Short mmCIF file of C-alpha atoms in Angstrom, two decimals:
data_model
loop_
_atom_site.label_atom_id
_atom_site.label_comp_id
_atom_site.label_asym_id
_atom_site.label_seq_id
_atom_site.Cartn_x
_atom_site.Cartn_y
_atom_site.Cartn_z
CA UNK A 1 27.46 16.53 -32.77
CA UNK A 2 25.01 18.60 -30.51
CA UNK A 3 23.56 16.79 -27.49
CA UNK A 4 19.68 16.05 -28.52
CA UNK A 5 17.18 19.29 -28.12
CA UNK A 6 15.39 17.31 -25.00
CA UNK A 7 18.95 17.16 -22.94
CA UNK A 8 18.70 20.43 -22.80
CA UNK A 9 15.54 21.55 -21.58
CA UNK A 10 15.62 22.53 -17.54
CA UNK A 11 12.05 21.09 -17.30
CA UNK A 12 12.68 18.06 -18.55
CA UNK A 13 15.56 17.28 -16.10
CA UNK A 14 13.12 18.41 -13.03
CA UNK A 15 10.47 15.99 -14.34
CA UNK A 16 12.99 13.43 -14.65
CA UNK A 17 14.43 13.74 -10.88
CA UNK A 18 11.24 13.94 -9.54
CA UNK A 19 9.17 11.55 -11.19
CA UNK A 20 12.68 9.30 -10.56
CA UNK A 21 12.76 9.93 -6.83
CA UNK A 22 8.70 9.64 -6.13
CA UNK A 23 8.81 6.17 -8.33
CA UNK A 24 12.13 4.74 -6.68
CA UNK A 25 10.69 5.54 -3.23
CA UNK A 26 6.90 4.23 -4.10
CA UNK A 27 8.80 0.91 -5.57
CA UNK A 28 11.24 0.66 -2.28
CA UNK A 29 7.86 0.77 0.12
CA UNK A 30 6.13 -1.94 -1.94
CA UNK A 31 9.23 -3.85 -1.78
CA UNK A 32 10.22 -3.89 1.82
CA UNK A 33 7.07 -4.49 2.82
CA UNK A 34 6.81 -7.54 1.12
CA UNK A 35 8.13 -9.92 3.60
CA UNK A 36 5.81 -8.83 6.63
CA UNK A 37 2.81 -9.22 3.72
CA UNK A 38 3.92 -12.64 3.01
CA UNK A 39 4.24 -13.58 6.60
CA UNK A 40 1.13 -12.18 8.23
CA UNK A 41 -0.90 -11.71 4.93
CA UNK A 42 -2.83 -8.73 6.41
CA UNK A 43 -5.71 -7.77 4.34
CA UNK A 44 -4.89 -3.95 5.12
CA UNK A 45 -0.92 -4.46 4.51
CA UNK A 46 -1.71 -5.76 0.91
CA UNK A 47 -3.87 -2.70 0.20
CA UNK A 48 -1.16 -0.31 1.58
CA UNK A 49 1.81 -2.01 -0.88
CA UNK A 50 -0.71 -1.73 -3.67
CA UNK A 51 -1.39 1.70 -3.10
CA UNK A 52 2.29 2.28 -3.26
CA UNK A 53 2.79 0.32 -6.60
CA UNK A 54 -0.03 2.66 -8.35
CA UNK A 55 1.20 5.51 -6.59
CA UNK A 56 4.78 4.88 -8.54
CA UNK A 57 2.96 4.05 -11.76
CA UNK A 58 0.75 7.12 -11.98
CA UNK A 59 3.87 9.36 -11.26
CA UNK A 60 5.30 7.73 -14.08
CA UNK A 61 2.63 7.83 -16.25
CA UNK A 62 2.83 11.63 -15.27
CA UNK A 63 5.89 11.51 -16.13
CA UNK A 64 5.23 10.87 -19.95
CA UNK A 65 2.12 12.69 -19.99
CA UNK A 66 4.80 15.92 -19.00
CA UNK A 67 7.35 15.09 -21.93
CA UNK A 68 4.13 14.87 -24.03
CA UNK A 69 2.88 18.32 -22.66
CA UNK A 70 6.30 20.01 -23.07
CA UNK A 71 6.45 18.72 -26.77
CA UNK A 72 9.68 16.98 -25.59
CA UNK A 73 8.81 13.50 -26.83
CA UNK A 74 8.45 12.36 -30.41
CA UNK A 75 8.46 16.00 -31.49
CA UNK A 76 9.19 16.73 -35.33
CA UNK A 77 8.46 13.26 -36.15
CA UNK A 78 5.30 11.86 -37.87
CA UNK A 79 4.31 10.10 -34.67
CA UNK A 80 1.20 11.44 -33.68
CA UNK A 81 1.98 13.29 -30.24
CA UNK A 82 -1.81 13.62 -29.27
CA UNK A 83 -2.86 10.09 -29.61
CA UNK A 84 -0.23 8.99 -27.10
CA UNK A 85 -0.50 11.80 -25.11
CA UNK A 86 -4.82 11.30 -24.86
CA UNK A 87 -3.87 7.28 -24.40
CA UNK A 88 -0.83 8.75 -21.18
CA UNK A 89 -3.84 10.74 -19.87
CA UNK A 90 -6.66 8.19 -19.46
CA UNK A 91 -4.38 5.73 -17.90
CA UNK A 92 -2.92 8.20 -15.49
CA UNK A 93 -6.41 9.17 -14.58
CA UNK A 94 -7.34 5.56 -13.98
CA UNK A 95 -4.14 4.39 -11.97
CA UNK A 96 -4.82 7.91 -9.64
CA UNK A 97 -8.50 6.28 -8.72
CA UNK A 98 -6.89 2.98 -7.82
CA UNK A 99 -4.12 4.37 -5.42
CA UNK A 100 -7.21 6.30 -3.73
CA UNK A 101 -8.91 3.23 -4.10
CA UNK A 102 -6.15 0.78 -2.84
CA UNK A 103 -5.64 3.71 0.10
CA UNK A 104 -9.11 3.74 0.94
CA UNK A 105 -9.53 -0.07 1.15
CA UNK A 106 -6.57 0.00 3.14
CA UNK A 107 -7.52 2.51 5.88
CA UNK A 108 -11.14 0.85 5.80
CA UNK A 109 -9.93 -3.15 6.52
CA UNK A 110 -9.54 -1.71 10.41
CA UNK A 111 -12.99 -1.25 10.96
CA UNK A 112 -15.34 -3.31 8.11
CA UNK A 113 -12.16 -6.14 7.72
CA UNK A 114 -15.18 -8.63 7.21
CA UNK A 115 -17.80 -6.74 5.06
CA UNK A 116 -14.65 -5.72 2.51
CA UNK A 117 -15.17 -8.06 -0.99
CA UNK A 118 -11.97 -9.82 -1.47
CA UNK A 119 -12.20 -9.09 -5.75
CA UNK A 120 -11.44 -5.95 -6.05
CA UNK A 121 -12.76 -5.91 -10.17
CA UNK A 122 -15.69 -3.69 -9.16
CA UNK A 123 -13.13 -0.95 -7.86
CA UNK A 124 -10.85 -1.55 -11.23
CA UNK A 125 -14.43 -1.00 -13.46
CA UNK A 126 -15.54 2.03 -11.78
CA UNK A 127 -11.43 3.16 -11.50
CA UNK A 128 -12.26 2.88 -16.03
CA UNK A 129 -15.65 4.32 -16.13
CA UNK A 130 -14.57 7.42 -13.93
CA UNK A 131 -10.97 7.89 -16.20
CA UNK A 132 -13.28 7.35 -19.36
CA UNK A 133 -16.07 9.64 -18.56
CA UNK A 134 -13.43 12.43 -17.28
CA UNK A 135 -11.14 12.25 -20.73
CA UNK A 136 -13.91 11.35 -22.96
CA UNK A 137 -17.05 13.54 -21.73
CA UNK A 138 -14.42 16.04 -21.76
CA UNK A 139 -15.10 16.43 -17.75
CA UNK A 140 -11.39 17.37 -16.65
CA UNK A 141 -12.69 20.60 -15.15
CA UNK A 142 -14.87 18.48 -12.34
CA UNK A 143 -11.58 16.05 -11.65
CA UNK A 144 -11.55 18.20 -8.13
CA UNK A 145 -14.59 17.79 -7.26
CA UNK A 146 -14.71 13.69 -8.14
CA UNK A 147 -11.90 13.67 -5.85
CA UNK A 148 -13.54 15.31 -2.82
CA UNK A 149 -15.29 13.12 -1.39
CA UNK A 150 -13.08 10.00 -0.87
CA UNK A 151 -9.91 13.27 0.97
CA UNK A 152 -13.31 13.41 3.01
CA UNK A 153 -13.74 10.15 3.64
CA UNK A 154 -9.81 9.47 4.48
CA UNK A 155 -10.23 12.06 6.81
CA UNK A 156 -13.70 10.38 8.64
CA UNK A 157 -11.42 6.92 8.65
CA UNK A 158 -9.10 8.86 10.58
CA UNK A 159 -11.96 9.84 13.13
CA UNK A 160 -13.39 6.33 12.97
CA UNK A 161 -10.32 4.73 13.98
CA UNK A 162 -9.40 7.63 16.17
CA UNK A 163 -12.84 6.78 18.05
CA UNK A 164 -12.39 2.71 17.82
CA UNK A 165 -8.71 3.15 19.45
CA UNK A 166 -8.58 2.39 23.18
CA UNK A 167 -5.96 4.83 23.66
CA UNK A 168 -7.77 7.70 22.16
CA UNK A 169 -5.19 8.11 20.04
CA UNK A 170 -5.35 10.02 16.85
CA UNK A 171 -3.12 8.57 14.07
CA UNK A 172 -0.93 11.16 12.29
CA UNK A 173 -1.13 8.67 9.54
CA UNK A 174 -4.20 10.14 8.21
CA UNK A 175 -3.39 13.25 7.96
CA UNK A 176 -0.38 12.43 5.87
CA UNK A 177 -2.59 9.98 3.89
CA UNK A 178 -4.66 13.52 3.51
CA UNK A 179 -1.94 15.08 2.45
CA UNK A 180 -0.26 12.45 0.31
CA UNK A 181 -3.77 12.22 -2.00
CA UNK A 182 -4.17 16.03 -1.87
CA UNK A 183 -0.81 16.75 -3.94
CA UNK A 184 -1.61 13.46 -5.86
CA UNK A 185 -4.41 15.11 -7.24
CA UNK A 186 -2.96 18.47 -7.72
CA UNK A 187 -0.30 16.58 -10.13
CA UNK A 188 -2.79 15.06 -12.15
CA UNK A 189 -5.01 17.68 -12.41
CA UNK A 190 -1.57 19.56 -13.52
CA UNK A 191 -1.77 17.21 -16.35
CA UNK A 192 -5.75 17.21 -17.19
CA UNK A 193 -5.28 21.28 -17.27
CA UNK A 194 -1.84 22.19 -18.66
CA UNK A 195 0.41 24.93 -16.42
CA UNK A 196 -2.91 25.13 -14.18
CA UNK A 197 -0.30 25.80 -10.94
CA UNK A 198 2.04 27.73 -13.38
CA UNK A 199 3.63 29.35 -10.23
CA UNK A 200 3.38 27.16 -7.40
CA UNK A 201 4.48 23.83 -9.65
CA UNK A 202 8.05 23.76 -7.47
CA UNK A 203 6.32 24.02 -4.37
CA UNK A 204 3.85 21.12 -5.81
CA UNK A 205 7.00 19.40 -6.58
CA UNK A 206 8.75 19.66 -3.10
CA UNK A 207 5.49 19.11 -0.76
CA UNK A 208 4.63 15.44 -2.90
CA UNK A 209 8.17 14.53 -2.36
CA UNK A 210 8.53 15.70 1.34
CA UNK A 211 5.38 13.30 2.02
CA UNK A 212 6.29 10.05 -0.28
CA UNK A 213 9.75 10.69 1.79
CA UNK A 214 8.47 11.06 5.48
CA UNK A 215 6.05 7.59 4.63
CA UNK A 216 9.57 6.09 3.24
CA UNK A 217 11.48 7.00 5.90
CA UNK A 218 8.65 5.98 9.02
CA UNK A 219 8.76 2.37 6.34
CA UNK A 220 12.23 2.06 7.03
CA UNK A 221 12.19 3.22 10.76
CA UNK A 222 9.91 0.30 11.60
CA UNK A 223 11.44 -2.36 9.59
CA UNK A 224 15.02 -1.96 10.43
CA UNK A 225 14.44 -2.64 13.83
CA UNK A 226 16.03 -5.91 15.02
CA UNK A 227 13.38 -8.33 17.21
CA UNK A 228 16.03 -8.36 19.69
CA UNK A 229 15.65 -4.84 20.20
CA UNK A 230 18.71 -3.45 18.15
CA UNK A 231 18.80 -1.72 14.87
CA UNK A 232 19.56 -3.44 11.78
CA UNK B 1 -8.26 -10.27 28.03
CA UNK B 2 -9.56 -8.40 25.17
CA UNK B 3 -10.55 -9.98 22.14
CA UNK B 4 -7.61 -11.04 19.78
CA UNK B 5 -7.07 -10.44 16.25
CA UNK B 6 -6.24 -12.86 13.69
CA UNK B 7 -2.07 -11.74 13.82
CA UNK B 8 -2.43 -12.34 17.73
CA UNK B 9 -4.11 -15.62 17.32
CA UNK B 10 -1.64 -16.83 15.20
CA UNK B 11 0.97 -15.91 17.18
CA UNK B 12 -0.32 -17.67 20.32
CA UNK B 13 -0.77 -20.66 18.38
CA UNK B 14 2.90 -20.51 16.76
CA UNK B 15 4.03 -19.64 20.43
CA UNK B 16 2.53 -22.56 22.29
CA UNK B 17 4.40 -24.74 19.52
CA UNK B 18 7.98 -23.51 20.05
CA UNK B 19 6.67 -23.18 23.99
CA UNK B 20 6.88 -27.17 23.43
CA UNK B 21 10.15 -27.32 21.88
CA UNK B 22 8.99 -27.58 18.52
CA UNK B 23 6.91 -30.74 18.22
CA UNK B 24 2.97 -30.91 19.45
CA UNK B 25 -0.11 -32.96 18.74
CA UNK B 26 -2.66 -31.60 17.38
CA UNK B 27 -5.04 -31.99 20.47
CA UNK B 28 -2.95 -30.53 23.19
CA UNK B 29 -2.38 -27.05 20.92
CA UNK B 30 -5.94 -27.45 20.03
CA UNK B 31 -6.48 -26.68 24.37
CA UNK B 32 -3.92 -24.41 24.65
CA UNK B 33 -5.35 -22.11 21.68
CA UNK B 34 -8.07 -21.21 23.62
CA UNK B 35 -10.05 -21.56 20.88
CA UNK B 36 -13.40 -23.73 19.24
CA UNK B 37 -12.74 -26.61 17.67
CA UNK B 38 -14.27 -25.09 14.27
CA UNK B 39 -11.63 -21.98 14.85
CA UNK B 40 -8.92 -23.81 15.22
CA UNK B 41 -9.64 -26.21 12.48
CA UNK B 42 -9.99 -22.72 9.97
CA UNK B 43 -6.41 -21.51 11.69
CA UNK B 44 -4.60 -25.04 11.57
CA UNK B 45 -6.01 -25.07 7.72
CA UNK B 46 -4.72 -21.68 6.70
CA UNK B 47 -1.06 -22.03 8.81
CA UNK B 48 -0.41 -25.11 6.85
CA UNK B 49 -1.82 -23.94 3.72
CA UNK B 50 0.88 -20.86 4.26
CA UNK B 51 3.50 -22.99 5.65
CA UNK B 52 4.22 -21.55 9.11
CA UNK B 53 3.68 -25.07 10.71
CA UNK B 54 4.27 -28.84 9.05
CA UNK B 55 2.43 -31.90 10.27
CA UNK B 56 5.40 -34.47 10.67
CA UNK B 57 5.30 -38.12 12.05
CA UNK B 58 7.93 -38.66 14.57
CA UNK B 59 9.78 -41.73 15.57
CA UNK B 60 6.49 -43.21 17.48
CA UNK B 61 4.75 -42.66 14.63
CA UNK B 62 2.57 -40.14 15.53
CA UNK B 63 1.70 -37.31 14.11
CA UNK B 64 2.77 -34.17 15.51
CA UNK B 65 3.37 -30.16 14.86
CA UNK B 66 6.25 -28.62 13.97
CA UNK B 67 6.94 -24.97 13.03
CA UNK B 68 8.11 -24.40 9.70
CA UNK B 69 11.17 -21.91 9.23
CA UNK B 70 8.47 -19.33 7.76
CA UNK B 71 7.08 -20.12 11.39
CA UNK B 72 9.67 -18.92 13.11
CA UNK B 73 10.40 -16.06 11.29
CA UNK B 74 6.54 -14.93 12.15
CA UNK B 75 7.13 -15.04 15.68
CA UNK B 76 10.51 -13.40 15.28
CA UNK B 77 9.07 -10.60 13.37
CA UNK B 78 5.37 -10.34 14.81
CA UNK B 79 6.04 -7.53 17.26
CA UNK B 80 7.13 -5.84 13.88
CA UNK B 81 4.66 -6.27 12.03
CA UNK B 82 1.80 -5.43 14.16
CA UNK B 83 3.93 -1.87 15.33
CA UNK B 84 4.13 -1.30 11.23
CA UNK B 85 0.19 -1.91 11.07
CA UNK B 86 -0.81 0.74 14.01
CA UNK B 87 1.44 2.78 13.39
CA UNK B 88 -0.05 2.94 9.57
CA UNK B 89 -3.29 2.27 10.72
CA UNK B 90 -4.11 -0.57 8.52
#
């Protein structure tokens, strides 16, 4: 018996090992981190796992939205592809605004800790309205430009806290956090417009891992250090 | 000394418990926090309420402080923690 017609599609084993690598390492960084959350219960700590945790489900979510894209899924059946694919989009769109939103909080617990609501339910509703006036307005063109201005604002947290540290030091951090929600966006919007980044989709590819990797690996730098001073 | 964040205060407070071998009243540590009486009340509240420290009667029957196991993992771990959240800049 022939192996199914999806085994053998190239693209759907490059979805598969990436979306499987960025979720693993998004679900490893929520994970360790959970023991220094529950110890010190840092505001901005609980923002950074939860970042993390939406980060791995909107790759996922991308994941499907792909298969659905490439025809790969449910394909010569009487399911209807478009429904689920329309349902994989909206979702995807909304879990992308709460990682920015969850990254944002995050970065901005440093400097307004007090002034930040603890609910975060008005961040979830305007996470739907956003998602539902992009995919049901028909708005996917103007996804960019919706996106803009919190990269800008990441990038003025990185000055504020830049300016607020004694040491005048300027965190690499935000530039990766830059970085990290610039390719975020690029894969969604890879979704909203189909084979937008036809050519540079690899390089896509290898620049979100390299990031989600580098944050992994600085994770596990920190947290395998022994408090006596040795390496666990 | 600069003004001390919520992770330091907690520490200190943990600190000056193990500092006297595990078991304090409440109005010694209360001194030796260096802080009001209406802060330390809000800090005593939420390390209990998180179970870093347990309020134990000893043989005298008094009522004294102990540091939970959670406790001492906290102070074990602090200097982590607080190098994870600069170096993220949480």
């Amino acid at each position: 018996m022939p192996p199914p017609r999806i085994f053998l599609n190239t693209n759907f084993w490059i979805e598969l090992v990436y979306s499987f690598v960025t979720l693993i390492s998004c679900l490893v960084i929520y994970f360790k981190t959970n023991e220094i959350y529950k110890l010190s219960s840092h505001k901005g700590l609980k923002y950074f796992r939860l970042t993390f945790l939406f980060l791995g489900i909107t790759y996922s979510l991308r994941f499907f939205a792909r298969m659905f894209l490439l025809n790969l899924i449910f394909s010569g059946t009487m399911i209807p592809v478009r429904n689920f694919s329309g349902l994989t989009s909206f979702l995807l769109l909304y879990t992308n605004f709460m990682t920015l939103f969850y990254l944002l909080y995050g970065l901005s617990n440093k400097i307004v800790s007090k002034s930040l609501p603890e609910s975060t339910d008005v961040l979830h509703m305007v996470a739907i309205l956003l998602s539902s006036a992009i995919w049901f307005l028909n708005l996917r063109r103007i996804f960019i430009l919706l996106n803009l201005p919190l990269m800008i604002y990441i990038l003025y947290l990185g000055y504020l806290n830049y300016k607020k540290s004694k040491k005048k030091k300027a965190s690499k951090f935000h530039i990766i956090y830059f970085l990290l929600v610039v390719f975020l966006m690029l894969n969604v919007f890879d979704i909203l417009i189909p084979d937008f980044f036809r050519n540079l989709q690899n390089l896509i590819y290898l620049s979100s891992i390299s990031i989600i990797l580098i944050i992994l690996y600085k994770v596990f730098k920190i947290l395998s250090v022994d408090p006596n001073g040795k390496k666990e | 000394m600069g003004k001390r964040n919520r992770l330091k205060i907690i520490y200190d407070i943990l600190n000056e418990i193990r500092r006297h071998k595990n078991s304090i009243k409440p109005t010694p540590l209360l001194r030796y926090s260096n802080l009001s009486f209406q802060s330390f009340s809000k800090y005593f509240d939420e390390l209990i309420e998180k179970e870093l420290i347990e309020e134990v009667v000893d043989k005298k029957d008094k009522t004294v402080i102990k540091l939970t196991n959670k406790g001492h993992e906290y102070l074990k771990k602090y200097k982590m923690i607080t190098s994870f959240i600069d170096e993220f800049d949480l």
